[in-house]
Amino acid sequence: MASRLPPVHALSAFEAAARHGSFALAAEELCITPSAFSHRIRLLEDFVGERLFLRDGRSVSLTEFGRRYLDVVRGALSSLADFPLPHRYASAQLKVKVTVPPTFARYLFLPHLHEFMSLHPEISIETYLSVPLYDMSLSETDIEVRFGAGKYPDIVTEKLFREPVFPVASPAYLEQIGKLNVPADLQKAQLLRSALEPWQPWFEMAGLDWQEPSTGLRIDDLGLLLEAVKHGYGVALTRQHFAADMIASGEIVPLFDLQLTTPQHAYYLVYDRHVRERPEVALMLDWMMERFSTQRLSL
């Protein structure tokens, strides 16, 4: 039975588009991106095996099949909406969906989230993890933090902060290979690799005519990269706010006195412009910009 049922989220998208005569307005009503909305319509058309809409520029109109199917869909949705639910809350709780990279979530977002929750206990926060540099779609989240170059077309992009990059190692690893007094001494170290923290820009800043390492352990998660350094796998590049606790505890130590501010990589807050019209999302956006701005983090 379940395999014969159309996806309900696609049915609600179909009904909204038919009512507005516009995918853009329907997507705005459902608080999802236009691309996510179009995906729902394609999903339903694939399910029924028929075209539901005729596209004419920015406006859409129902096909003959679409008009007949709309009567059935509206009846079904109306039945679901009218069914008595005695234990349902009188009013739905305000909710904000936030997607963040794992290391940002671990070292910055979760340690400070209690501040926002104390200020706005009426807002429910749903947190999801993304993979930096790989997952580049907003999907159905409200707000996303991305680590990258900040070139994301068709969505609002606001820079949160950029931090200098510097190499770190564990004391035990330094005892094993000997002191690293100058950058050239890294030739005797195992350099840990990450697409998120390439070595080449730091090499150039340090005056080393070296190529990007192509062998050895690679970890494309900044938190796990620090764990690998702590456990003595080698030397890696990191950033102050992620490494601060391990440095303070003596688990890892900074090397040399050379820090590189990478112009191509920073943390950005990205979202569809329509979601700011929801008061709860606007509150979260304003709080994140204020809490995680470069000026505030430097305090």
PDB file of C-alpha atoms in Angstrom:
ATOM      1  CA  MET A   1       0.000   0.000   0.000  1.00  0.00           C
ATOM      2  CA  ALA A   2       2.781   2.452   0.982  1.00  0.00           C
ATOM      3  CA  SER A   3       4.526   2.108  -2.380  1.00  0.00           C
ATOM      4  CA  ARG A   4       1.314   3.246  -4.165  1.00  0.00           C
ATOM      5  CA  LEU A   5       0.924   6.437  -2.131  1.00  0.00           C
ATOM      6  CA  PRO A   6       2.275   9.706  -3.558  1.00  0.00           C
ATOM      7  CA  PRO A   7       4.643  11.725  -1.323  1.00  0.00           C
ATOM      8  CA  VAL A   8       2.546  14.088   0.811  1.00  0.00           C
ATOM      9  CA  HIS A   9       5.096  16.925   0.662  1.00  0.00           C
ATOM     10  CA  ALA A  10       4.851  16.804  -3.143  1.00  0.00           C
ATOM     11  CA  LEU A  11       1.049  16.903  -2.967  1.00  0.00           C
ATOM     12  CA  SER A  12       1.123  20.049  -0.816  1.00  0.00           C
ATOM     13  CA  ALA A  13       3.541  21.639  -3.298  1.00  0.00           C
ATOM     14  CA  PHE A  14       1.233  20.723  -6.184  1.00  0.00           C
ATOM     15  CA  GLU A  15      -1.803  22.249  -4.444  1.00  0.00           C
ATOM     16  CA  ALA A  16       0.073  25.451  -3.552  1.00  0.00           C
ATOM     17  CA  ALA A  17       1.375  25.903  -7.113  1.00  0.00           C
ATOM     18  CA  ALA A  18      -2.097  25.362  -8.558  1.00  0.00           C
ATOM     19  CA  ARG A  19      -3.564  27.925  -6.149  1.00  0.00           C
ATOM     20  CA  HIS A  20      -0.905  30.600  -6.818  1.00  0.00           C
ATOM     21  CA  GLY A  21      -0.263  29.866 -10.487  1.00  0.00           C
ATOM     22  CA  SER A  22       3.414  30.327  -9.653  1.00  0.00           C
ATOM     23  CA  PHE A  23       6.169  28.019  -8.436  1.00  0.00           C
ATOM     24  CA  ALA A  24       8.028  30.955  -6.861  1.00  0.00           C
ATOM     25  CA  LEU A  25       5.069  32.107  -4.761  1.00  0.00           C
ATOM     26  CA  ALA A  26       4.242  28.548  -3.748  1.00  0.00           C
ATOM     27  CA  ALA A  27       7.853  27.897  -2.702  1.00  0.00           C
ATOM     28  CA  GLU A  28       7.769  31.089  -0.630  1.00  0.00           C
ATOM     29  CA  GLU A  29       4.570  29.956   1.085  1.00  0.00           C
ATOM     30  CA  LEU A  30       6.115  26.587   1.968  1.00  0.00           C
ATOM     31  CA  CYS A  31       9.396  28.244   3.060  1.00  0.00           C
ATOM     32  CA  ILE A  32      11.580  26.169   0.745  1.00  0.00           C
ATOM     33  CA  THR A  33      13.913  27.129  -2.062  1.00  0.00           C
ATOM     34  CA  PRO A  34      12.655  27.256  -5.672  1.00  0.00           C
ATOM     35  CA  SER A  35      14.960  24.381  -6.608  1.00  0.00           C
ATOM     36  CA  ALA A  36      13.605  22.217  -3.776  1.00  0.00           C
ATOM     37  CA  PHE A  37      10.060  23.103  -4.852  1.00  0.00           C
ATOM     38  CA  SER A  38      10.700  22.165  -8.490  1.00  0.00           C
ATOM     39  CA  HIS A  39      12.123  18.857  -7.290  1.00  0.00           C
ATOM     40  CA  ARG A  40       8.859  18.107  -5.454  1.00  0.00           C
ATOM     41  CA  ILE A  41       6.791  18.800  -8.572  1.00  0.00           C
ATOM     42  CA  ARG A  42       9.052  16.614 -10.713  1.00  0.00           C
ATOM     43  CA  LEU A  43       8.785  13.880  -8.097  1.00  0.00           C
ATOM     44  CA  LEU A  44       4.976  13.963  -8.261  1.00  0.00           C
ATOM     45  CA  GLU A  45       4.903  14.070 -12.066  1.00  0.00           C
ATOM     46  CA  ASP A  46       7.196  11.048 -12.161  1.00  0.00           C
ATOM     47  CA  PHE A  47       4.887   9.275  -9.718  1.00  0.00           C
ATOM     48  CA  VAL A  48       1.659   9.901 -11.674  1.00  0.00           C
ATOM     49  CA  GLY A  49       3.336   9.515 -15.054  1.00  0.00           C
ATOM     50  CA  GLU A  50       1.724  12.690 -16.394  1.00  0.00           C
ATOM     51  CA  ARG A  51       2.568  16.348 -16.733  1.00  0.00           C
ATOM     52  CA  LEU A  52       0.714  18.432 -14.162  1.00  0.00           C
ATOM     53  CA  PHE A  53       1.656  21.942 -15.287  1.00  0.00           C
ATOM     54  CA  LEU A  54       2.280  23.909 -18.455  1.00  0.00           C
ATOM     55  CA  ARG A  55       5.169  26.340 -17.976  1.00  0.00           C
ATOM     56  CA  ASP A  56       4.990  29.796 -19.526  1.00  0.00           C
ATOM     57  CA  GLY A  57       7.874  31.912 -18.298  1.00  0.00           C
ATOM     58  CA  ARG A  58       7.341  32.511 -14.587  1.00  0.00           C
ATOM     59  CA  SER A  59       3.670  31.531 -14.588  1.00  0.00           C
ATOM     60  CA  VAL A  60       2.288  28.003 -14.669  1.00  0.00           C
ATOM     61  CA  SER A  61      -1.126  26.561 -15.507  1.00  0.00           C
ATOM     62  CA  LEU A  62      -2.626  23.136 -14.954  1.00  0.00           C
ATOM     63  CA  THR A  63      -2.833  20.560 -17.687  1.00  0.00           C
ATOM     64  CA  GLU A  64      -6.147  18.788 -18.227  1.00  0.00           C
ATOM     65  CA  PHE A  65      -4.881  15.867 -16.174  1.00  0.00           C
ATOM     66  CA  GLY A  66      -3.596  18.311 -13.559  1.00  0.00           C
ATOM     67  CA  ARG A  67      -7.042  19.878 -13.155  1.00  0.00           C
ATOM     68  CA  ARG A  68      -8.679  16.504 -12.589  1.00  0.00           C
ATOM     69  CA  TYR A  69      -5.922  15.365 -10.222  1.00  0.00           C
ATOM     70  CA  LEU A  70      -6.141  18.629  -8.247  1.00  0.00           C
ATOM     71  CA  ASP A  71      -9.752  17.851  -7.224  1.00  0.00           C
ATOM     72  CA  VAL A  72      -8.619  14.514  -5.788  1.00  0.00           C
ATOM     73  CA  VAL A  73      -5.584  15.994  -4.047  1.00  0.00           C
ATOM     74  CA  ARG A  74      -7.533  18.844  -2.473  1.00  0.00           C
ATOM     75  CA  GLY A  75     -10.111  16.402  -1.180  1.00  0.00           C
ATOM     76  CA  ALA A  76      -7.418  14.203   0.355  1.00  0.00           C
ATOM     77  CA  LEU A  77      -5.541  17.119   1.942  1.00  0.00           C
ATOM     78  CA  SER A  78      -8.789  18.557   3.263  1.00  0.00           C
ATOM     79  CA  SER A  79      -9.661  15.228   4.885  1.00  0.00           C
ATOM     80  CA  LEU A  80      -6.259  15.110   6.581  1.00  0.00           C
ATOM     81  CA  ALA A  81      -6.538  18.709   7.768  1.00  0.00           C
ATOM     82  CA  ASP A  82     -10.075  18.287   9.100  1.00  0.00           C
ATOM     83  CA  PHE A  83      -9.457  15.054  11.005  1.00  0.00           C
ATOM     84  CA  PRO A  84      -9.733  15.810  14.765  1.00  0.00           C
ATOM     85  CA  LEU A  85      -6.429  15.589  16.663  1.00  0.00           C
ATOM     86  CA  PRO A  86      -7.309  16.174  20.329  1.00  0.00           C
ATOM     87  CA  HIS A  87      -3.713  15.991  21.584  1.00  0.00           C
ATOM     88  CA  ARG A  88      -2.193  18.315  19.006  1.00  0.00           C
ATOM     89  CA  TYR A  89      -0.903  21.631  20.302  1.00  0.00           C
ATOM     90  CA  ALA A  90      -3.271  24.524  19.715  1.00  0.00           C
ATOM     91  CA  SER A  91      -0.533  26.372  17.844  1.00  0.00           C
ATOM     92  CA  ALA A  92       2.537  24.934  16.147  1.00  0.00           C
ATOM     93  CA  GLN A  93       5.845  25.712  17.782  1.00  0.00           C
ATOM     94  CA  LEU A  94       8.166  28.105  15.987  1.00  0.00           C
ATOM     95  CA  LYS A  95      11.041  26.168  14.458  1.00  0.00           C
ATOM     96  CA  VAL A  96      14.343  26.990  12.754  1.00  0.00           C
ATOM     97  CA  LYS A  97      16.446  24.445  10.862  1.00  0.00           C
ATOM     98  CA  VAL A  98      20.189  25.147  10.916  1.00  0.00           C
ATOM     99  CA  THR A  99      22.808  23.185   8.970  1.00  0.00           C
ATOM    100  CA  VAL A 100      26.432  23.551  10.090  1.00  0.00           C
ATOM    101  CA  PRO A 101      29.785  21.876   9.361  1.00  0.00           C
ATOM    102  CA  PRO A 102      30.795  19.329  12.043  1.00  0.00           C
ATOM    103  CA  THR A 103      33.788  21.219  13.449  1.00  0.00           C
ATOM    104  CA  PHE A 104      31.924  24.531  13.559  1.00  0.00           C
ATOM    105  CA  ALA A 105      29.077  22.750  15.346  1.00  0.00           C
ATOM    106  CA  ARG A 106      31.388  21.117  17.888  1.00  0.00           C
ATOM    107  CA  TYR A 107      33.618  24.042  18.803  1.00  0.00           C
ATOM    108  CA  LEU A 108      31.470  27.138  18.202  1.00  0.00           C
ATOM    109  CA  PHE A 109      27.769  26.579  17.562  1.00  0.00           C
ATOM    110  CA  LEU A 110      26.848  24.180  20.378  1.00  0.00           C
ATOM    111  CA  PRO A 111      28.978  25.873  23.080  1.00  0.00           C
ATOM    112  CA  HIS A 112      27.082  29.143  22.481  1.00  0.00           C
ATOM    113  CA  LEU A 113      23.632  27.958  21.376  1.00  0.00           C
ATOM    114  CA  HIS A 114      22.329  28.076  24.959  1.00  0.00           C
ATOM    115  CA  GLU A 115      22.520  31.880  24.740  1.00  0.00           C
ATOM    116  CA  PHE A 116      19.960  31.980  21.934  1.00  0.00           C
ATOM    117  CA  MET A 117      17.779  29.325  23.555  1.00  0.00           C
ATOM    118  CA  SER A 118      17.682  31.328  26.799  1.00  0.00           C
ATOM    119  CA  LEU A 119      16.656  34.466  24.918  1.00  0.00           C
ATOM    120  CA  HIS A 120      14.023  32.694  22.799  1.00  0.00           C
ATOM    121  CA  PRO A 121      12.730  29.555  24.569  1.00  0.00           C
ATOM    122  CA  GLU A 122       9.651  29.597  22.319  1.00  0.00           C
ATOM    123  CA  ILE A 123      11.763  28.726  19.247  1.00  0.00           C
ATOM    124  CA  SER A 124      12.715  25.099  18.587  1.00  0.00           C
ATOM    125  CA  ILE A 125      16.121  24.589  16.926  1.00  0.00           C
ATOM    126  CA  GLU A 126      16.825  21.630  14.634  1.00  0.00           C
ATOM    127  CA  THR A 127      20.516  21.144  13.866  1.00  0.00           C
ATOM    128  CA  TYR A 128      21.889  19.185  10.907  1.00  0.00           C
ATOM    129  CA  LEU A 129      25.449  18.491   9.788  1.00  0.00           C
ATOM    130  CA  SER A 130      26.867  19.224   6.344  1.00  0.00           C
ATOM    131  CA  VAL A 131      30.160  18.309   4.680  1.00  0.00           C
ATOM    132  CA  PRO A 132      32.204  21.451   3.812  1.00  0.00           C
ATOM    133  CA  LEU A 133      33.163  21.876   0.139  1.00  0.00           C
ATOM    134  CA  TYR A 134      30.982  18.932  -0.885  1.00  0.00           C
ATOM    135  CA  ASP A 135      27.322  19.591  -0.063  1.00  0.00           C
ATOM    136  CA  MET A 136      26.494  22.810  -1.894  1.00  0.00           C
ATOM    137  CA  SER A 137      22.686  22.835  -1.844  1.00  0.00           C
ATOM    138  CA  LEU A 138      20.490  24.542   0.732  1.00  0.00           C
ATOM    139  CA  SER A 139      18.048  21.646   0.455  1.00  0.00           C
ATOM    140  CA  GLU A 140      15.150  22.261   2.865  1.00  0.00           C
ATOM    141  CA  THR A 141      17.075  23.875   5.704  1.00  0.00           C
ATOM    142  CA  ASP A 142      16.444  27.480   6.747  1.00  0.00           C
ATOM    143  CA  ILE A 143      20.006  28.563   7.540  1.00  0.00           C
ATOM    144  CA  GLU A 144      23.337  27.041   6.621  1.00  0.00           C
ATOM    145  CA  VAL A 145      26.917  27.756   7.654  1.00  0.00           C
ATOM    146  CA  ARG A 146      29.416  26.992   4.891  1.00  0.00           C
ATOM    147  CA  PHE A 147      33.188  26.891   4.852  1.00  0.00           C
ATOM    148  CA  GLY A 148      34.519  27.876   1.457  1.00  0.00           C
ATOM    149  CA  ALA A 149      35.090  30.688  -1.013  1.00  0.00           C
ATOM    150  CA  GLY A 150      31.745  32.413  -0.460  1.00  0.00           C
ATOM    151  CA  LYS A 151      30.670  32.229  -4.102  1.00  0.00           C
ATOM    152  CA  TYR A 152      27.157  30.838  -3.864  1.00  0.00           C
ATOM    153  CA  PRO A 153      24.843  32.187  -6.596  1.00  0.00           C
ATOM    154  CA  ASP A 154      21.173  32.983  -6.064  1.00  0.00           C
ATOM    155  CA  ILE A 155      21.316  32.893  -2.257  1.00  0.00           C
ATOM    156  CA  VAL A 156      22.148  35.480   0.414  1.00  0.00           C
ATOM    157  CA  THR A 157      25.766  35.106   1.586  1.00  0.00           C
ATOM    158  CA  GLU A 158      27.148  36.886   4.654  1.00  0.00           C
ATOM    159  CA  LYS A 159      30.688  36.374   5.924  1.00  0.00           C
ATOM    160  CA  LEU A 160      30.925  35.269   9.545  1.00  0.00           C
ATOM    161  CA  PHE A 161      34.668  35.142  10.165  1.00  0.00           C
ATOM    162  CA  ARG A 162      38.056  34.277   8.727  1.00  0.00           C
ATOM    163  CA  GLU A 163      40.931  33.033  10.876  1.00  0.00           C
ATOM    164  CA  PRO A 164      44.669  32.641  10.286  1.00  0.00           C
ATOM    165  CA  VAL A 165      46.001  29.152   9.574  1.00  0.00           C
ATOM    166  CA  PHE A 166      49.037  27.736  11.379  1.00  0.00           C
ATOM    167  CA  PRO A 167      50.691  24.307  11.833  1.00  0.00           C
ATOM    168  CA  VAL A 168      50.397  22.268  15.025  1.00  0.00           C
ATOM    169  CA  ALA A 169      51.819  18.999  16.366  1.00  0.00           C
ATOM    170  CA  SER A 170      51.617  16.974  19.561  1.00  0.00           C
ATOM    171  CA  PRO A 171      54.487  17.112  22.105  1.00  0.00           C
ATOM    172  CA  ALA A 172      54.889  13.335  21.812  1.00  0.00           C
ATOM    173  CA  TYR A 173      55.287  13.548  18.041  1.00  0.00           C
ATOM    174  CA  LEU A 174      57.899  16.294  18.383  1.00  0.00           C
ATOM    175  CA  GLU A 175      59.848  14.114  20.824  1.00  0.00           C
ATOM    176  CA  GLN A 176      59.735  11.332  18.261  1.00  0.00           C
ATOM    177  CA  ILE A 177      61.027  13.297  15.253  1.00  0.00           C
ATOM    178  CA  GLY A 178      63.032  16.033  16.989  1.00  0.00           C
ATOM    179  CA  LYS A 179      62.469  19.778  17.256  1.00  0.00           C
ATOM    180  CA  LEU A 180      61.048  21.774  14.373  1.00  0.00           C
ATOM    181  CA  ASN A 181      62.766  25.139  14.659  1.00  0.00           C
ATOM    182  CA  VAL A 182      62.153  26.584  11.188  1.00  0.00           C
ATOM    183  CA  PRO A 183      59.571  25.790   8.479  1.00  0.00           C
ATOM    184  CA  ALA A 184      62.143  23.882   6.389  1.00  0.00           C
ATOM    185  CA  ASP A 185      62.399  21.343   9.228  1.00  0.00           C
ATOM    186  CA  LEU A 186      58.944  20.101   8.180  1.00  0.00           C
ATOM    187  CA  GLN A 187      60.732  17.960   5.580  1.00  0.00           C
ATOM    188  CA  LYS A 188      61.271  15.364   8.294  1.00  0.00           C
ATOM    189  CA  ALA A 189      57.635  15.453   9.467  1.00  0.00           C
ATOM    190  CA  GLN A 190      54.556  13.650   8.243  1.00  0.00           C
ATOM    191  CA  LEU A 191      52.252  16.346   6.880  1.00  0.00           C
ATOM    192  CA  LEU A 192      48.591  15.526   7.343  1.00  0.00           C
ATOM    193  CA  ARG A 193      46.421  16.478   4.358  1.00  0.00           C
ATOM    194  CA  SER A 194      42.960  18.010   4.040  1.00  0.00           C
ATOM    195  CA  ALA A 195      41.088  19.583   1.152  1.00  0.00           C
ATOM    196  CA  LEU A 196      39.838  22.098   3.701  1.00  0.00           C
ATOM    197  CA  GLU A 197      43.347  23.216   4.690  1.00  0.00           C
ATOM    198  CA  PRO A 198      45.749  22.896   1.732  1.00  0.00           C
ATOM    199  CA  TRP A 199      49.439  23.337   2.539  1.00  0.00           C
ATOM    200  CA  GLN A 200      50.491  25.151  -0.645  1.00  0.00           C
ATOM    201  CA  PRO A 201      49.471  28.707   0.419  1.00  0.00           C
ATOM    202  CA  TRP A 202      51.208  28.287   3.780  1.00  0.00           C
ATOM    203  CA  PHE A 203      54.345  26.955   2.067  1.00  0.00           C
ATOM    204  CA  GLU A 204      54.490  30.053  -0.142  1.00  0.00           C
ATOM    205  CA  MET A 205      54.040  32.374   2.824  1.00  0.00           C
ATOM    206  CA  ALA A 206      56.825  30.529   4.686  1.00  0.00           C
ATOM    207  CA  GLY A 207      59.194  30.829   1.703  1.00  0.00           C
ATOM    208  CA  LEU A 208      59.144  27.114   0.871  1.00  0.00           C
ATOM    209  CA  ASP A 209      59.112  26.113  -2.783  1.00  0.00           C
ATOM    210  CA  TRP A 210      57.281  22.853  -2.042  1.00  0.00           C
ATOM    211  CA  GLN A 211      54.415  21.111  -3.796  1.00  0.00           C
ATOM    212  CA  GLU A 212      51.160  20.151  -2.093  1.00  0.00           C
ATOM    213  CA  PRO A 213      51.650  16.799  -0.288  1.00  0.00           C
ATOM    214  CA  SER A 214      50.101  13.943  -2.252  1.00  0.00           C
ATOM    215  CA  THR A 215      50.713  10.985   0.078  1.00  0.00           C
ATOM    216  CA  GLY A 216      49.977  10.199   3.678  1.00  0.00           C
ATOM    217  CA  LEU A 217      46.869  10.435   5.819  1.00  0.00           C
ATOM    218  CA  ARG A 218      44.091  12.686   4.491  1.00  0.00           C
ATOM    219  CA  ILE A 219      41.151  13.800   6.642  1.00  0.00           C
ATOM    220  CA  ASP A 220      38.488  16.166   5.299  1.00  0.00           C
ATOM    221  CA  ASP A 221      37.033  17.054   8.679  1.00  0.00           C
ATOM    222  CA  LEU A 222      38.814  19.750  10.680  1.00  0.00           C
ATOM    223  CA  GLY A 223      37.847  18.269  14.037  1.00  0.00           C
ATOM    224  CA  LEU A 224      39.115  14.795  13.144  1.00  0.00           C
ATOM    225  CA  LEU A 225      42.241  16.396  11.715  1.00  0.00           C
ATOM    226  CA  LEU A 226      42.990  17.869  15.148  1.00  0.00           C
ATOM    227  CA  GLU A 227      42.335  14.493  16.769  1.00  0.00           C
ATOM    228  CA  ALA A 228      44.875  12.930  14.404  1.00  0.00           C
ATOM    229  CA  VAL A 229      47.436  15.564  15.435  1.00  0.00           C
ATOM    230  CA  LYS A 230      46.722  14.917  19.120  1.00  0.00           C
ATOM    231  CA  HIS A 231      47.297  11.180  18.616  1.00  0.00           C
ATOM    232  CA  GLY A 232      50.665  11.786  16.985  1.00  0.00           C
ATOM    233  CA  TYR A 233      49.957  11.080  13.323  1.00  0.00           C
ATOM    234  CA  GLY A 234      51.869  14.147  12.159  1.00  0.00           C
ATOM    235  CA  VAL A 235      51.659  17.903  11.590  1.00  0.00           C
ATOM    236  CA  ALA A 236      48.516  19.647  10.323  1.00  0.00           C
ATOM    237  CA  LEU A 237      47.199  23.125   9.675  1.00  0.00           C
ATOM    238  CA  THR A 238      44.453  24.424  11.941  1.00  0.00           C
ATOM    239  CA  ARG A 239      42.670  27.565  13.158  1.00  0.00           C
ATOM    240  CA  GLN A 240      42.653  29.278  16.549  1.00  0.00           C
ATOM    241  CA  HIS A 241      39.052  28.782  17.689  1.00  0.00           C
ATOM    242  CA  PHE A 242      39.083  25.091  16.838  1.00  0.00           C
ATOM    243  CA  ALA A 243      42.482  24.361  18.392  1.00  0.00           C
ATOM    244  CA  ALA A 244      42.275  26.693  21.428  1.00  0.00           C
ATOM    245  CA  ASP A 245      41.212  24.050  23.983  1.00  0.00           C
ATOM    246  CA  MET A 246      43.811  21.498  22.871  1.00  0.00           C
ATOM    247  CA  ILE A 247      46.536  24.152  22.880  1.00  0.00           C
ATOM    248  CA  ALA A 248      45.501  25.345  26.352  1.00  0.00           C
ATOM    249  CA  SER A 249      45.601  21.766  27.694  1.00  0.00           C
ATOM    250  CA  GLY A 250      48.991  21.085  26.114  1.00  0.00           C
ATOM    251  CA  GLU A 251      47.719  18.257  23.908  1.00  0.00           C
ATOM    252  CA  ILE A 252      49.013  20.063  20.820  1.00  0.00           C
ATOM    253  CA  VAL A 253      51.412  22.974  20.324  1.00  0.00           C
ATOM    254  CA  PRO A 254      51.670  25.649  17.599  1.00  0.00           C
ATOM    255  CA  LEU A 255      54.791  25.532  15.440  1.00  0.00           C
ATOM    256  CA  PHE A 256      56.882  28.546  14.431  1.00  0.00           C
ATOM    257  CA  ASP A 257      55.415  32.041  14.510  1.00  0.00           C
ATOM    258  CA  LEU A 258      53.892  32.111  11.047  1.00  0.00           C
ATOM    259  CA  GLN A 259      50.166  32.440  10.449  1.00  0.00           C
ATOM    260  CA  LEU A 260      48.446  32.702   7.102  1.00  0.00           C
ATOM    261  CA  THR A 261      45.099  34.362   6.510  1.00  0.00           C
ATOM    262  CA  THR A 262      43.672  32.486   3.533  1.00  0.00           C
ATOM    263  CA  PRO A 263      41.607  34.827   1.360  1.00  0.00           C
ATOM    264  CA  GLN A 264      39.802  31.961  -0.349  1.00  0.00           C
ATOM    265  CA  HIS A 265      38.442  30.199   2.725  1.00  0.00           C
ATOM    266  CA  ALA A 266      36.142  31.590   5.413  1.00  0.00           C
ATOM    267  CA  TYR A 267      32.901  30.738   7.202  1.00  0.00           C
ATOM    268  CA  TYR A 268      29.738  32.115   5.632  1.00  0.00           C
ATOM    269  CA  LEU A 269      26.102  32.304   6.654  1.00  0.00           C
ATOM    270  CA  VAL A 270      23.895  31.431   3.656  1.00  0.00           C
ATOM    271  CA  TYR A 271      20.127  31.388   3.272  1.00  0.00           C
ATOM    272  CA  ASP A 272      17.303  32.065   0.840  1.00  0.00           C
ATOM    273  CA  ARG A 273      16.211  35.694   1.066  1.00  0.00           C
ATOM    274  CA  HIS A 274      12.588  34.712   1.702  1.00  0.00           C
ATOM    275  CA  VAL A 275      13.279  32.930   5.007  1.00  0.00           C
ATOM    276  CA  ARG A 276      14.233  36.206   6.717  1.00  0.00           C
ATOM    277  CA  GLU A 277      10.571  37.176   6.505  1.00  0.00           C
ATOM    278  CA  ARG A 278       9.858  34.594   9.209  1.00  0.00           C
ATOM    279  CA  PRO A 279      10.481  36.309  12.590  1.00  0.00           C
ATOM    280  CA  GLU A 280      12.042  33.242  14.238  1.00  0.00           C
ATOM    281  CA  VAL A 281      14.534  32.803  11.383  1.00  0.00           C
ATOM    282  CA  ALA A 282      15.389  36.517  11.413  1.00  0.00           C
ATOM    283  CA  LEU A 283      16.124  36.278  15.145  1.00  0.00           C
ATOM    284  CA  MET A 284      18.458  33.320  14.618  1.00  0.00           C
ATOM    285  CA  LEU A 285      20.231  35.011  11.686  1.00  0.00           C
ATOM    286  CA  ASP A 286      20.802  38.195  13.659  1.00  0.00           C
ATOM    287  CA  TRP A 287      22.068  36.259  16.673  1.00  0.00           C
ATOM    288  CA  MET A 288      24.499  34.170  14.598  1.00  0.00           C
ATOM    289  CA  MET A 289      25.867  37.239  12.812  1.00  0.00           C
ATOM    290  CA  GLU A 290      26.388  38.993  16.130  1.00  0.00           C
ATOM    291  CA  ARG A 291      27.760  35.985  18.047  1.00  0.00           C
ATOM    292  CA  PHE A 292      30.081  34.577  15.372  1.00  0.00           C
ATOM    293  CA  SER A 293      31.278  37.788  13.742  1.00  0.00           C
ATOM    294  CA  THR A 294      35.029  38.342  13.550  1.00  0.00           C
ATOM    295  CA  GLN A 295      34.823  41.188  16.068  1.00  0.00           C
ATOM    296  CA  ARG A 296      32.868  39.170  18.662  1.00  0.00           C
ATOM    297  CA  LEU A 297      34.996  36.035  18.324  1.00  0.00           C
ATOM    298  CA  SER A 298      38.159  38.061  18.833  1.00  0.00           C
ATOM    299  CA  LEU A 299      36.982  39.199  22.271  1.00  0.00           C
TER     300      LEU A 299
END
